Coordinates of C-alpha atoms in Angstrom, one line a residue:
Chain A
M1 CA -35.5 20.1 17.2
I2 CA -37.0 22.1 20.5
L3 CA -40.1 19.3 19.8
S4 CA -39.1 16.4 19.5
E5 CA -37.0 17.1 22.6
H6 CA -40.1 18.0 24.7
L7 CA -41.6 15.0 22.9
V8 CA -40.7 13.2 25.6
I9 CA -42.4 14.0 28.3
V10 CA -46.1 14.5 26.0
P11 CA -47.2 10.8 27.1
I12 CA -47.6 12.7 30.8
V13 CA -48.7 15.8 30.9
L14 CA -51.5 14.7 28.3
P15 CA -53.2 12.3 30.2
L16 CA -53.5 14.6 33.6
V17 CA -54.2 17.4 31.2
A18 CA -57.1 15.3 29.8
G19 CA -57.3 14.3 33.6
A20 CA -57.7 17.9 34.9
V21 CA -60.1 18.5 32.6
T22 CA -62.9 16.1 32.7
L23 CA -62.6 15.9 36.0
M24 CA -64.0 19.6 36.1
I25 CA -66.2 19.0 34.1
D26 CA -69.7 17.8 35.4
E27 CA -71.3 14.8 35.4
T28 CA -74.7 15.9 34.3
R29 CA -72.5 17.0 30.7
L30 CA -71.0 13.9 29.1
A31 CA -71.3 13.9 26.1
A32 CA -68.4 16.7 26.4
K33 CA -66.1 14.3 28.8
A34 CA -66.4 11.9 26.1
A35 CA -65.7 14.1 22.9
I36 CA -62.4 15.7 25.0
S37 CA -61.6 12.6 26.5
V38 CA -61.4 10.9 23.2
V39 CA -59.5 13.6 21.1
L40 CA -57.0 13.6 23.8
T41 CA -56.3 9.8 24.2
A42 CA -56.0 9.4 20.8
A43 CA -53.3 12.5 20.0
L44 CA -52.0 10.6 23.1
V45 CA -51.6 7.6 20.9
A46 CA -50.4 9.4 18.5
A47 CA -47.3 11.3 20.4
A48 CA -46.8 7.9 21.5
A49 CA -46.5 6.6 17.9
A50 CA -44.0 9.4 16.7
L51 CA -41.8 9.1 20.2
V52 CA -41.6 5.5 19.3
V53 CA -40.7 6.5 15.8
L54 CA -38.6 9.1 16.7
V55 CA -36.3 6.7 19.4
D56 CA -35.8 4.2 16.6
A57 CA -34.6 6.8 14.3
T58 CA -31.9 9.0 16.6
G59 CA -31.6 6.3 20.0
T60 CA -32.5 6.7 23.4
H61 CA -33.7 10.5 24.3
V62 CA -32.9 12.0 28.1
Y63 CA -35.7 14.6 29.0
R64 CA -34.3 16.3 32.5
L65 CA -36.5 18.0 34.4
G66 CA -35.7 21.2 35.4
D67 CA -32.8 21.1 34.2
W68 CA -30.5 19.8 37.0
P69 CA -28.1 17.3 35.5
A70 CA -28.4 13.6 35.8
P71 CA -27.6 12.2 39.0
F72 CA -28.8 15.5 41.0
G73 CA -32.3 16.0 39.0
I74 CA -34.7 13.1 37.9
V75 CA -34.0 12.1 33.9
L76 CA -36.8 10.9 32.1
V77 CA -35.5 8.4 30.3
A78 CA -37.3 7.4 26.5
D79 CA -34.8 4.2 24.7
R80 CA -36.9 1.9 23.1
L81 CA -38.3 -0.2 24.9
S82 CA -40.3 1.7 27.2
A83 CA -41.8 3.5 23.8
A84 CA -42.5 1.4 22.9
M85 CA -44.8 0.4 26.0
A86 CA -45.9 3.6 26.3
L87 CA -47.3 3.3 23.0
L88 CA -49.0 0.0 23.7
A89 CA -50.5 1.8 26.9
S90 CA -52.0 4.2 25.3
A91 CA -53.2 2.2 22.6
L92 CA -55.2 -0.2 25.4
G93 CA -56.7 2.7 27.2
F94 CA -57.9 4.1 23.6
A95 CA -59.4 0.8 22.9
C96 CA -61.2 0.7 26.5
L97 CA -62.2 3.8 27.3
V98 CA -64.1 4.3 23.1
F99 CA -65.8 1.0 24.9
A100 CA -66.7 2.2 28.0
L101 CA -68.6 5.2 25.9
A102 CA -71.4 3.1 25.6
R103 CA -73.2 1.8 28.8
W104 CA -69.9 2.0 31.6
Q105 CA -69.1 6.1 32.2
R106 CA -72.7 5.8 32.8
E107 CA -72.5 3.3 36.0
G108 CA -70.5 5.6 38.3
P109 CA -68.4 8.9 38.9
R110 CA -65.6 9.9 37.4
F111 CA -64.9 7.2 34.7
H112 CA -63.0 9.8 31.5
A113 CA -60.2 11.1 35.0
L114 CA -59.9 7.5 35.9
V115 CA -58.4 6.3 32.8
H116 CA -57.0 9.3 32.6
F117 CA -54.7 9.6 36.1
L118 CA -54.4 5.6 35.3
L119 CA -52.8 6.1 31.6
M120 CA -50.2 8.8 33.6
G121 CA -49.2 6.6 35.7
V122 CA -48.9 3.7 33.3
N123 CA -46.4 6.0 31.0
G124 CA -45.0 8.0 33.9
A125 CA -43.9 4.5 34.9
F126 CA -42.3 3.7 31.6
L127 CA -40.4 6.4 31.0
T128 CA -39.0 7.6 34.5
G129 CA -35.0 7.7 35.1
D130 CA -35.5 7.7 38.7
L131 CA -36.5 5.0 41.3
F132 CA -38.5 7.2 43.7
N133 CA -39.7 8.9 40.5
L134 CA -41.5 5.7 39.9
F135 CA -42.5 5.4 43.6
V136 CA -45.0 8.2 42.7
F137 CA -45.8 7.4 39.2
F138 CA -46.7 3.8 40.6
E139 CA -48.9 5.9 43.6
V140 CA -50.4 7.9 40.8
L141 CA -51.4 4.2 38.4
L142 CA -52.1 2.1 41.9
A143 CA -54.8 5.1 43.1
A144 CA -56.7 5.2 39.9
S145 CA -56.4 1.9 40.1
Y146 CA -58.3 1.9 43.5
G147 CA -61.1 3.8 41.6
L148 CA -61.5 1.7 39.1
A149 CA -61.7 -0.5 40.6
L150 CA -64.8 0.2 42.6
H151 CA -66.4 1.6 39.4
A152 CA -69.8 0.7 39.9
S153 CA -69.5 -0.7 42.9
G154 CA -71.5 -3.5 44.1
A155 CA -70.8 -5.3 47.8
L156 CA -68.6 -7.7 45.2
R157 CA -67.2 -5.3 43.5
V158 CA -66.2 -3.8 47.2
R159 CA -64.3 -6.6 48.6
A160 CA -62.3 -7.8 46.1
S161 CA -61.0 -4.1 46.0
L162 CA -61.0 -3.6 49.6
H163 CA -58.2 -7.4 49.1
Y164 CA -56.5 -5.2 45.7
I165 CA -56.3 -2.4 48.1
V166 CA -54.6 -3.4 50.8
V167 CA -52.1 -6.2 49.0
N168 CA -50.7 -2.9 47.6
L169 CA -50.3 -0.5 50.1
V170 CA -48.2 -3.1 51.9
A171 CA -46.4 -3.9 48.4
S172 CA -45.8 -0.1 48.8
L173 CA -43.9 0.3 52.0
L174 CA -42.2 -2.4 50.7
F175 CA -41.3 -0.3 47.8
L176 CA -40.3 2.6 49.8
I177 CA -38.1 0.1 52.2
G178 CA -36.2 -1.0 49.7
A179 CA -35.7 2.5 47.1
S180 CA -34.5 3.6 51.2
L181 CA -32.8 0.8 51.8
M182 CA -31.0 1.4 48.0
Y183 CA -30.0 4.7 49.1
A184 CA -28.5 4.0 52.1
A185 CA -26.4 1.5 50.5
T186 CA -24.9 3.9 47.2
G187 CA -26.4 7.5 47.4
T188 CA -28.6 7.9 44.5
L189 CA -31.6 7.2 43.8
N190 CA -31.0 7.6 39.3
L191 CA -30.9 4.0 38.0
A192 CA -28.2 4.8 35.8
D193 CA -25.8 5.9 37.8
L194 CA -27.4 3.1 39.8
A195 CA -26.1 0.9 37.3
S196 CA -22.9 1.8 37.2
R197 CA -21.8 1.9 41.2
A198 CA -23.5 -1.3 41.5
A199 CA -20.8 -3.0 39.7
M200 CA -18.3 -0.8 42.0
I201 CA -19.5 -1.2 44.8
G202 CA -17.4 -2.6 48.8
S203 CA -19.0 -6.0 49.4
H204 CA -20.4 -4.5 52.9
E205 CA -22.5 -2.6 50.7
R206 CA -23.1 -4.9 48.7
V207 CA -25.5 -6.8 51.3
L208 CA -27.5 -4.2 51.6
V209 CA -28.4 -3.7 47.3
E210 CA -29.4 -7.2 47.3
S211 CA -31.6 -7.3 49.9
A212 CA -33.1 -3.7 48.2
A213 CA -33.4 -5.1 45.8
A214 CA -34.8 -8.5 47.4
I215 CA -37.6 -5.8 49.0
L216 CA -38.2 -4.1 45.8
G217 CA -38.6 -6.9 44.1
I218 CA -41.4 -8.8 45.9
A219 CA -43.7 -5.7 45.8
F220 CA -42.7 -5.7 42.1
L221 CA -43.3 -9.6 41.3
T222 CA -46.7 -8.4 43.5
K223 CA -48.0 -5.9 41.2
A224 CA -46.2 -8.5 38.2
G225 CA -48.9 -11.1 40.0
M226 CA -45.6 -13.7 40.2
W227 CA -47.2 -17.0 42.1
P228 CA -47.5 -17.1 45.6
L229 CA -48.1 -13.8 45.1
C230 CA -50.9 -13.5 42.8
F231 CA -54.0 -14.0 45.0
W232 CA -55.3 -11.0 45.0
L233 CA -54.9 -11.2 40.7
P234 CA -58.0 -13.3 39.4
S235 CA -60.7 -11.9 41.9
T236 CA -60.1 -8.8 42.0
Y237 CA -59.8 -8.6 37.8
S238 CA -63.1 -10.8 37.6
A239 CA -65.6 -8.5 40.3
S240 CA -64.1 -5.3 38.2
S241 CA -66.1 -3.5 35.8
A242 CA -64.6 -4.6 31.6
P243 CA -63.3 -1.9 30.7
A244 CA -61.1 -1.4 34.3
A245 CA -60.4 -5.3 34.1
A246 CA -58.7 -4.9 30.2
L247 CA -57.2 -1.7 31.3
F248 CA -56.0 -3.8 34.6
G249 CA -54.0 -5.9 31.8
I250 CA -51.1 -3.3 31.4
L251 CA -51.0 -3.8 34.6
T252 CA -49.0 -6.7 35.6
K253 CA -47.2 -5.8 32.5
V254 CA -45.7 -2.6 34.5
G255 CA -44.6 -4.7 37.1
V256 CA -42.7 -7.3 34.4
Y257 CA -40.7 -4.1 32.4
V258 CA -40.3 -2.9 36.2
V259 CA -38.4 -6.0 37.0
L260 CA -37.0 -5.9 33.3
R261 CA -35.7 -2.8 33.7
L262 CA -33.9 -2.7 37.2
W263 CA -32.7 -6.6 36.7
L264 CA -30.4 -5.8 34.1
L265 CA -29.5 -2.5 35.4
L266 CA -29.0 -3.8 38.5
F267 CA -27.9 -7.7 37.6
A268 CA -27.0 -8.0 34.3
P269 CA -24.6 -11.1 33.1
G270 CA -21.2 -9.3 34.0
S271 CA -21.6 -6.6 36.0
G272 CA -19.6 -7.8 38.5
A273 CA -20.1 -10.0 42.0
S274 CA -24.2 -10.1 41.8
A275 CA -24.2 -10.3 38.4
G276 CA -27.2 -13.0 38.0
F277 CA -28.3 -12.3 42.0
G278 CA -32.0 -13.6 42.1
A279 CA -32.5 -15.0 38.3
T280 CA -32.9 -18.1 39.7
W281 CA -36.1 -17.4 42.1
L282 CA -37.3 -15.4 38.8
V283 CA -37.0 -18.9 37.4
T284 CA -38.7 -21.3 39.2
G285 CA -41.3 -18.2 40.0
G286 CA -42.4 -17.3 36.7
M287 CA -42.7 -21.1 36.2
A288 CA -44.5 -21.7 39.6
T289 CA -47.4 -19.0 38.1
I290 CA -47.5 -20.5 34.9
A291 CA -48.3 -24.1 36.5
F292 CA -50.8 -21.9 38.6
G293 CA -52.4 -19.8 35.7
T294 CA -52.3 -23.0 34.3
L295 CA -54.8 -24.8 36.0
G296 CA -56.9 -21.5 36.8
V297 CA -58.0 -21.1 33.6
I298 CA -58.4 -25.3 33.6
A299 CA -60.9 -24.7 36.4
S300 CA -61.9 -21.8 36.1
Q301 CA -66.0 -21.5 36.4
N302 CA -66.8 -18.0 34.2
L303 CA -64.8 -16.1 31.7
P304 CA -63.8 -13.1 33.7
R305 CA -61.8 -15.9 35.3
L306 CA -60.1 -17.4 32.7
A307 CA -59.2 -14.7 31.5
S308 CA -57.6 -13.7 35.1
Y309 CA -55.7 -16.4 35.3
S310 CA -54.5 -16.3 31.8
I311 CA -53.3 -13.5 32.5
L312 CA -51.4 -15.0 35.1
V313 CA -50.2 -17.8 32.8
S314 CA -48.5 -14.5 30.3
S315 CA -46.7 -13.0 33.0
G316 CA -45.2 -15.8 34.8
I317 CA -44.3 -16.8 30.8
L318 CA -42.3 -13.3 30.3
L319 CA -40.5 -13.6 34.0
A320 CA -39.3 -17.6 33.9
V321 CA -37.6 -16.1 30.6
V322 CA -35.8 -12.8 31.5
A323 CA -33.4 -14.0 33.3
T324 CA -31.8 -16.1 31.2
G325 CA -29.9 -13.4 30.2
D326 CA -29.6 -14.0 26.5
P327 CA -31.0 -10.7 24.6
A328 CA -32.4 -13.2 21.4
V329 CA -34.8 -14.4 24.1
T330 CA -35.7 -10.9 25.4
G331 CA -36.8 -9.5 22.0
A332 CA -39.2 -12.6 21.8
A333 CA -40.4 -11.7 25.6
L334 CA -41.3 -8.3 24.3
Y335 CA -43.1 -9.4 20.9
Y336 CA -44.9 -11.8 23.1
L337 CA -45.8 -9.3 26.2
I338 CA -47.0 -6.6 23.8
A339 CA -49.4 -9.8 21.8
S340 CA -50.4 -11.1 24.9
T341 CA -51.9 -7.9 26.4
L342 CA -53.3 -6.8 23.7
A343 CA -55.5 -10.2 22.9
G344 CA -56.3 -9.8 27.2
G345 CA -57.9 -6.3 27.1
A346 CA -59.9 -8.0 23.7
L347 CA -60.5 -10.4 25.5
F348 CA -61.9 -8.3 29.0
L349 CA -63.9 -6.6 26.4
L350 CA -65.3 -9.1 24.3
I351 CA -66.4 -11.5 27.6
E352 CA -68.2 -8.8 28.9
L353 CA -70.5 -8.3 25.0
V354 CA -70.5 -12.1 25.3
D355 CA -72.0 -12.7 28.7
R356 CA -75.0 -10.5 28.5
G357 CA -78.3 -11.4 29.0
R358 CA -77.1 -14.4 30.3
A359 CA -78.7 -15.5 33.8
P360 CA -76.6 -14.2 36.3
G361 CA -75.1 -16.6 37.9
A362 CA -75.4 -19.1 35.1
D363 CA -71.7 -19.9 35.6
V364 CA -72.0 -21.3 39.3
L365 CA -73.3 -24.0 38.1
A366 CA -71.2 -23.8 34.9
V367 CA -69.2 -27.0 34.8
T368 CA -72.8 -29.0 35.3
A369 CA -74.8 -27.3 32.9
E370 CA -75.7 -29.7 31.0
A371 CA -77.7 -31.0 34.5
F372 CA -79.3 -27.5 35.0
A373 CA -79.7 -26.6 31.0
A374 CA -83.6 -25.4 31.6
G375 CA -82.8 -22.1 32.7
S376 CA -84.0 -18.7 32.4
G377 CA -83.1 -16.2 30.1
S378 CA -83.0 -12.3 30.5
V379 CA -83.5 -9.5 29.0
E380 CA -81.6 -6.4 29.7
A381 CA -82.9 -3.1 30.3
D382 CA -82.6 -1.2 26.9
D383 CA -81.0 2.1 27.9
E384 CA -77.5 2.6 25.2
T385 CA -76.9 4.3 22.8
G386 CA -75.7 3.8 19.0
A387 CA -77.1 1.0 16.7
A388 CA -77.2 -2.7 17.5
I389 CA -74.6 -4.9 15.6
P390 CA -76.8 -7.5 13.5
A391 CA -75.6 -11.1 13.7
A392 CA -74.1 -10.5 16.3
V393 CA -73.5 -14.1 17.4
A394 CA -70.7 -15.0 14.3
L395 CA -69.1 -11.6 14.9
L396 CA -68.7 -13.0 18.7
G397 CA -67.9 -16.1 17.9
V398 CA -64.8 -14.9 15.5
S399 CA -63.3 -12.4 18.1
F400 CA -63.8 -15.0 20.3
V401 CA -61.9 -18.2 18.6
A402 CA -59.1 -15.2 17.4
C403 CA -58.8 -14.1 21.2
A404 CA -58.7 -17.2 22.0
L405 CA -55.7 -18.6 18.9
M406 CA -53.4 -15.3 20.5
L407 CA -53.7 -16.7 24.2
A408 CA -53.3 -20.3 23.7
G409 CA -50.6 -19.9 21.4
L410 CA -51.7 -21.0 18.0
P411 CA -50.9 -20.2 14.7
P412 CA -51.8 -17.8 12.6
L413 CA -51.6 -14.5 14.6
A414 CA -49.5 -12.8 17.3
G415 CA -49.6 -15.5 19.9
F416 CA -48.1 -18.2 17.7
V417 CA -45.2 -16.1 17.0
G418 CA -44.5 -14.9 20.2
K419 CA -43.9 -18.1 21.8
F420 CA -42.7 -19.8 18.9
A421 CA -40.1 -17.0 18.9
L422 CA -39.8 -17.3 22.5
L423 CA -38.9 -20.9 21.9
D424 CA -36.6 -21.1 19.4
A425 CA -33.9 -18.2 21.0
L426 CA -34.4 -20.9 24.3
F427 CA -33.1 -23.8 21.7
R428 CA -30.1 -21.1 19.8
A429 CA -28.8 -20.2 23.4
P430 CA -25.5 -21.7 23.5
T431 CA -26.2 -24.3 26.6
V432 CA -29.5 -25.9 26.3
S433 CA -30.1 -26.4 30.4
G434 CA -32.6 -28.3 31.8
A435 CA -35.0 -24.7 32.2
S436 CA -35.0 -24.6 28.7
W437 CA -36.8 -28.2 28.4
T438 CA -38.8 -27.5 31.2
M439 CA -40.7 -24.6 29.5
L440 CA -40.7 -25.9 26.2
V441 CA -43.4 -28.6 28.1
L442 CA -45.3 -25.1 30.3
L443 CA -45.0 -23.1 27.3
L444 CA -47.6 -26.1 24.7
V445 CA -49.5 -27.1 28.5
S446 CA -50.6 -23.8 29.3
G447 CA -51.5 -22.9 25.7
F448 CA -53.4 -26.3 25.6
A449 CA -55.6 -25.5 28.7
V450 CA -56.3 -22.6 27.1
V451 CA -57.6 -24.1 24.4
I452 CA -59.3 -26.3 26.3
G453 CA -60.6 -23.9 28.5
M454 CA -61.5 -21.2 26.0
G455 CA -62.8 -24.1 24.3
R456 CA -65.0 -25.3 26.8
A457 CA -66.0 -21.7 27.4
G458 CA -66.7 -21.4 23.6
V459 CA -68.8 -24.5 22.4
R460 CA -71.4 -23.5 26.2
R461 CA -72.0 -20.4 24.9
F462 CA -72.4 -19.5 21.1
W463 CA -73.0 -23.3 20.3
A464 CA -75.4 -25.1 23.1
S465 CA -76.6 -22.4 25.7
P466 CA -80.5 -22.3 26.0
D467 CA -80.4 -20.3 28.3
T468 CA -79.4 -17.7 26.3
A469 CA -80.4 -14.5 24.4
V470 CA -79.1 -12.5 21.7
P471 CA -76.6 -10.5 22.9
R472 CA -77.2 -7.1 22.0
V473 CA -74.3 -5.4 20.9
R474 CA -73.6 -1.6 19.7
V475 CA -71.0 -0.7 17.2
I476 CA -69.1 1.3 19.3
E477 CA -68.6 -1.6 21.8
M478 CA -67.7 -3.7 18.8
V479 CA -65.0 -1.3 17.3
P480 CA -62.6 -1.5 19.9
V481 CA -62.7 -5.1 20.6
A482 CA -61.9 -5.3 16.1
F483 CA -59.2 -2.3 17.2
L484 CA -57.2 -4.6 19.1
L485 CA -57.1 -8.0 16.9
A486 CA -56.5 -5.5 14.4
L487 CA -53.8 -4.4 16.7
C488 CA -52.6 -8.4 16.5
A489 CA -53.1 -9.1 13.2
A490 CA -50.7 -5.6 12.1
I491 CA -47.8 -6.8 14.6
T492 CA -48.6 -10.7 12.8
V493 CA -48.1 -9.5 9.6
E494 CA -45.8 -6.6 9.8
A495 CA -43.8 -9.5 12.5
A496 CA -40.3 -8.6 10.8
P497 CA -39.8 -4.6 11.6
V498 CA -41.8 -5.3 15.1
M499 CA -39.1 -7.6 15.8
R500 CA -36.1 -6.2 14.4
Y501 CA -37.2 -3.0 17.4
L502 CA -37.3 -5.2 20.0
G503 CA -34.7 -6.9 19.5
E504 CA -32.9 -3.8 19.2
A505 CA -34.3 -2.7 22.4
A506 CA -33.6 -5.8 24.4
A507 CA -29.7 -5.8 22.7
M508 CA -30.1 -2.5 24.6
L509 CA -31.5 -3.8 27.9
H510 CA -28.6 -6.4 28.4
A511 CA -25.9 -3.6 27.4
P512 CA -26.5 -1.2 30.4
R513 CA -23.6 0.9 29.3
S514 CA -25.9 2.8 26.6
Y515 CA -28.2 3.3 29.0
V516 CA -25.6 4.7 31.5
E517 CA -24.1 6.8 29.0
S518 CA -26.9 8.6 27.7
V519 CA -27.9 9.1 30.6
L520 CA -24.7 10.6 33.2
S521 CA -22.9 12.1 29.9
R522 CA -24.7 16.0 29.7
Chain B
M1 CA -28.1 5.1 71.4
N2 CA -29.4 7.8 70.0
E3 CA -29.4 4.8 66.9
V4 CA -30.5 1.9 69.4
V5 CA -33.4 4.2 69.9
V6 CA -34.5 4.6 66.7
A7 CA -34.3 1.3 65.3
C8 CA -36.6 -0.2 68.8
A9 CA -39.2 2.2 67.6
I10 CA -39.4 1.2 63.8
G11 CA -39.3 -2.4 65.7
V12 CA -42.1 -1.9 67.9
L13 CA -43.9 -0.1 65.4
T14 CA -44.0 -2.4 62.5
A15 CA -44.1 -6.0 64.6
S16 CA -47.2 -4.1 65.4
G17 CA -48.3 -3.1 61.8
V18 CA -47.8 -6.6 61.2
W19 CA -49.6 -7.7 63.8
L20 CA -52.8 -6.0 63.2
L21 CA -52.7 -6.6 60.0
L22 CA -52.8 -10.0 60.1
R23 CA -56.2 -9.6 62.1
P24 CA -59.2 -10.2 60.3
R25 CA -61.4 -6.7 61.5
T26 CA -60.6 -4.4 59.0
F27 CA -60.3 -1.7 60.8
Q28 CA -57.8 -3.2 62.8
V29 CA -56.1 -3.7 58.7
A30 CA -56.4 0.0 58.7
I31 CA -54.3 0.4 61.8
G32 CA -52.2 -2.0 61.8
L33 CA -51.5 0.4 57.9
S34 CA -51.1 3.4 59.9
L35 CA -48.5 1.8 61.6
L36 CA -46.8 0.2 59.2
S37 CA -46.5 3.9 57.1
Y38 CA -45.0 5.1 60.4
A39 CA -42.2 2.4 60.9
V40 CA -41.5 3.0 57.3
N41 CA -40.9 6.7 57.7
L42 CA -39.1 6.7 60.6
F43 CA -36.9 4.1 58.3
I44 CA -36.0 6.3 55.7
F45 CA -35.3 9.2 57.5
A46 CA -32.8 6.8 59.1
M47 CA -31.2 5.9 56.1
G48 CA -30.0 9.7 55.4
R49 CA -27.9 8.7 58.6
L50 CA -28.9 10.5 62.1
R51 CA -27.5 13.8 62.8
I52 CA -27.8 15.7 66.0
G53 CA -28.2 19.7 65.7
A54 CA -26.7 19.0 62.1
A55 CA -28.9 21.1 59.1
P56 CA -30.1 20.1 56.3
I57 CA -29.5 23.6 54.1
V58 CA -26.5 24.4 53.1
A59 CA -25.3 28.2 53.0
A60 CA -24.3 29.8 50.1
A61 CA -21.1 31.1 50.9
G62 CA -18.0 29.2 50.5
T63 CA -17.6 25.6 50.0
P64 CA -19.4 23.7 52.7
D65 CA -18.3 20.3 54.2
P66 CA -20.9 18.0 53.6
A67 CA -20.2 16.9 57.4
A68 CA -21.9 19.1 58.3
F69 CA -24.8 19.1 57.1
A70 CA -27.8 16.2 57.3
D71 CA -29.1 14.6 54.1
P72 CA -31.5 16.6 52.9
L73 CA -33.2 13.9 50.3
P74 CA -34.9 11.6 53.1
Q75 CA -36.6 14.4 54.7
A76 CA -37.8 15.0 50.8
L77 CA -39.0 11.7 49.9
V78 CA -40.4 11.3 53.9
L79 CA -42.8 14.6 53.1
T80 CA -43.3 12.9 49.8
A81 CA -44.6 9.0 50.9
I82 CA -46.3 10.7 54.1
V83 CA -48.4 12.3 51.4
I84 CA -49.2 9.5 49.3
G85 CA -49.9 7.3 52.7
F86 CA -51.9 10.0 54.0
A87 CA -54.5 10.2 50.6
T88 CA -54.6 6.1 50.2
T89 CA -54.7 6.0 54.4
A90 CA -57.9 8.1 53.3
L91 CA -59.3 5.9 50.1
L92 CA -58.8 2.3 51.9
L93 CA -61.1 3.9 55.7
V94 CA -63.7 5.2 52.8
V95 CA -63.5 1.8 51.3
L96 CA -63.9 -0.1 54.0
L97 CA -66.6 1.4 55.6
A98 CA -68.5 0.8 51.8
A99 CA -68.0 -2.4 52.8
R100 CA -69.4 -2.7 55.8
G101 CA -72.8 -0.7 54.8
L102 CA -73.3 -3.2 51.4
T103 CA -72.1 -6.6 53.3
G104 CA -73.1 -6.3 56.7
T105 CA -69.8 -6.8 58.1
D106 CA -66.6 -5.7 59.4
H107 CA -65.1 -9.1 58.6
V108 CA -62.4 -8.2 55.7
D109 CA -63.7 -11.4 53.6
G110 CA -67.5 -9.7 53.8
R111 CA -69.2 -12.2 56.2
E112 CA -69.2 -13.7 59.4
P113 CA -67.1 -17.6 60.2
E114 CA -68.5 -19.8 60.6

């Protein structure tokens, strides 16, 4: 099938084309831009979904760029995990783009092109099978994210972006050092080739490979937001415009994905003398991230910061359990990853709607709000398009509760299923270590903290806030939030097939043999 | 001897870059990042082993001896890294000018220390 052969590269080429086209259309013709963007992003979601179905039916697909054989040319590899991640990124991007149509696309230039290039970089990072190509896609997504972080400008955003850009430039330099060191030690940059050589490397080069992996790890963990490399994250995410912040939720997951992929390829249990290298660091770092995020969730005075810290918590949970080296745990973690990304995206979009119409600076006094209750309501200038929704507060409230349930991991939604599956897998393992018990406590305490933090914020927003004008919410802004929450509901109802798919993805990750063979065989 | 010179050059560039990166003014940070990226580019280049008088291109005729040629791959990587580093440094310069204009100071935190 010639078409299915090329489906692997479509999630990269389609956003590239969309970005190029929307870049060339003049800023005054926003309607044309919006139409092209929405159609092409919908096509991207369809293509990623088709890729998931294809990979699930026929196994790993390898796409050789320029038809060079594997260790010499660059390959794209679509296995179950990368296809699922590409679908997740595309769906999140679609929701953010539609959300931005109501208002945010007018707040600054070239919003559409930036979103498309970000999606291109993210999908490329998920699909590539080459270490240096991964660097290039990282730079593509970072360059686009710099632009999106600065979208709509303002002193706060520029200041936060300055820190964000500097931190990520340093991380990129570390990435380069790690990649070139890896090349010097092994003579290859192809991930599958690296995996096959890592097992039989001499003790002299082993030191270099491990140093290279550690340096690369710092670069990726900065993206993933592991404590203590995460201090840039809350201020950047909470300062960004709502659709950009929601989209940034996938960036931390790119970091987690790369750690998962590289660590299991190079240092999976049973892969020679370096097996399990850095596992203790991942586990302790992940746990420290959960603890830090939990404190942040409780201490946050405004909703965007709270949402940023809840992203840190989910990053920490994923990093801490990835290193257990148990396929069942990894499968559950992947389910939790998808659930938390969707819920985090929905929450960032929702926050902007909920906070609309609140007096600026109202959050500064949030913790002592009772003492300063006599605020002044401010009504926004009405320059938006689309019909307003009646009973907006009720709708927002229901969505807010759904987000809180997802992030806290309470039944009946997917957050609960994910956390429950995680704990189940942790305690079903042949040896239940002390780390599993620590993990249990941290999972429950962090969930409890999210309940407290979001409960407090929700009560103040929806029940007891005298200074809030009723927000005017457009249908086109509510649809993306509902779309993301519907996806959460869908993976809850269809948990069995999703779990089965992710379980197989995890099993393949833990048996790098088949990945290596499918890349290097032809 | 060759290796010592290159290693010292990379070391000095990195040390200066890191020191500048930790300074409080945005321009110092930008210059620090540039120095660091020079150091990293030299480092990538050196990772292909240092050779003098060896071409990176293999002649078409016959079976070439790989030992007589320089490794072309790190050179290609350096080229990519230079281009990307150049673009991101330009972007950083724009952002730091914007920050200077919006906050009225060139301190990295956007306000002068007390």
